[in-house]
Structure formats: structure tokens, C-alpha cells
């Protein structure tokens, strides 16, 4: 909870459905956030330019312009966290939104506790994004970027250079969903895009070495048909 002296984080809610919009606004305000509202993409662009938000909650289906187009425009100048909320069974849209720079997504319907948890993660990641830290620790996993060293519960784990790069990409974006395309592009390079089996094979090897279980993950969560997410780092 925020102290009364600190400025509350600003959250822009972009949603055209009145009931959902009202619910999100009330929930966020009740939890101490300052809420900006927009019901169309154009309105959202204006609000964001007037008061740059710390976090954006974005419905992809907007009446005037596609939510993905809004992300594309926003990303030309804004690096804050974008949490997409969208209806079920639109995996293609979610992947596209993530590739265009959205950080995370929630599928409707969702619970308020889940939404608030994702908002806290988003705000924390946004605050940390500007600080580059040579050592990242996530619940017993320690990745030292300078010494290129990985420890699990204090025990050294030996990774190949490619497995290390894959792990670094995941932990450096902890809390963000990384699509198959993102991982192929940033770990293997542009020629590998489309070869999703690379990711599957190396992810399985990486998990085996870390002792992470895909069915009951400790760090690396699979988002079926979309990509992977690692939980947020421990706060320093
Ligand atoms: Ca909508």
C-alpha cells in the first residue's frame, strides 16, 4: 500500500466496455492508484501524452483503432509497462501484442486479486527497468551476468553459451512474457525466426539443468502457444 506522502502510480485504463471499465477504475482507485480513463485508441493516445502513465491496462478490441496499433504508437516514445487484457481464444492477437511491445497479458474473465498482482509486478518491473543489475536473483536462482555464473540454491550449474544466453534473456525480462519469436530473434538471431522447435529443445535442456519442472515450474512458466515467462526478481 502507498504512503499518503508518495505520489500514487498513474495507471491508464483503455477499455470501451462500460462495465469492465468501471470495475477496473474502482478496483484500482480503491487500491490507491491514480486512474486515467480512455474508451477509444485516440483518446488513450491523448491521455498518455498529457500525463505519461506508469502502467497501461489495454483492451485489444477498441472501437476506433486496434489495440496493437495503439501499442505500436505508444512504443515510439513510451517504455512503461503495458498489460493487455483480452478475450479468450485470441492467441494470435496476444502474440502480436507482445511482439509489438506489450509486457504481459490477462485473459478475460480474470479475478481482481490476479489483476492487482500483475499491476504490482508491472510497476515494480517498470521501476527496475532503468537500473541495470549485474546479478539477478529469483527465488533461489542466481544469475551473475558479469561472471557468467549460474547458481541454483547455492550450487553451481554449468550451461552451454546458448543455454546461458537463453536464461539471461528470460531473467532480464523477468515478469514479461517472451514470445517464441522474441526468443529466436534475440538469442539465435533473425535467421532462426520461425524455428520454434529450437526454443522447445533448448528450453527442455535448460530446465533439466536447473532442475525446473515444466509441469510444476519453479521459475520458467510456459504459456501454451505463446511463449515463456520467468517470475519477477527478488527485490534487492
Ligand atoms: Ca473491447
Coordinates of C-alpha atoms in Angstrom, one line a residue, residues 1-9 27-33 116 120:
X1 CA 0.0 0.0 0.0
X2 CA 1.2 3.5 -0.8
X3 CA 2.1 6.0 1.9
X4 CA -0.1 9.2 1.8
X5 CA 3.1 11.3 1.1
X6 CA 4.2 9.5 -2.0
X7 CA 2.7 10.2 -5.4
X8 CA 0.5 7.3 -6.4
X9 CA 1.4 5.5 -9.6
X27 CA -10.6 -1.5 -8.1
X28 CA -7.5 0.5 -9.0
X29 CA -8.7 3.6 -7.2
X30 CA -9.6 1.6 -4.1
X31 CA -6.1 0.3 -4.1
X32 CA -4.5 3.8 -4.1
X33 CA -3.7 4.2 -7.8
X116 CA -3.7 -6.4 -8.8
X120 CA 2.2 -4.6 -8.8

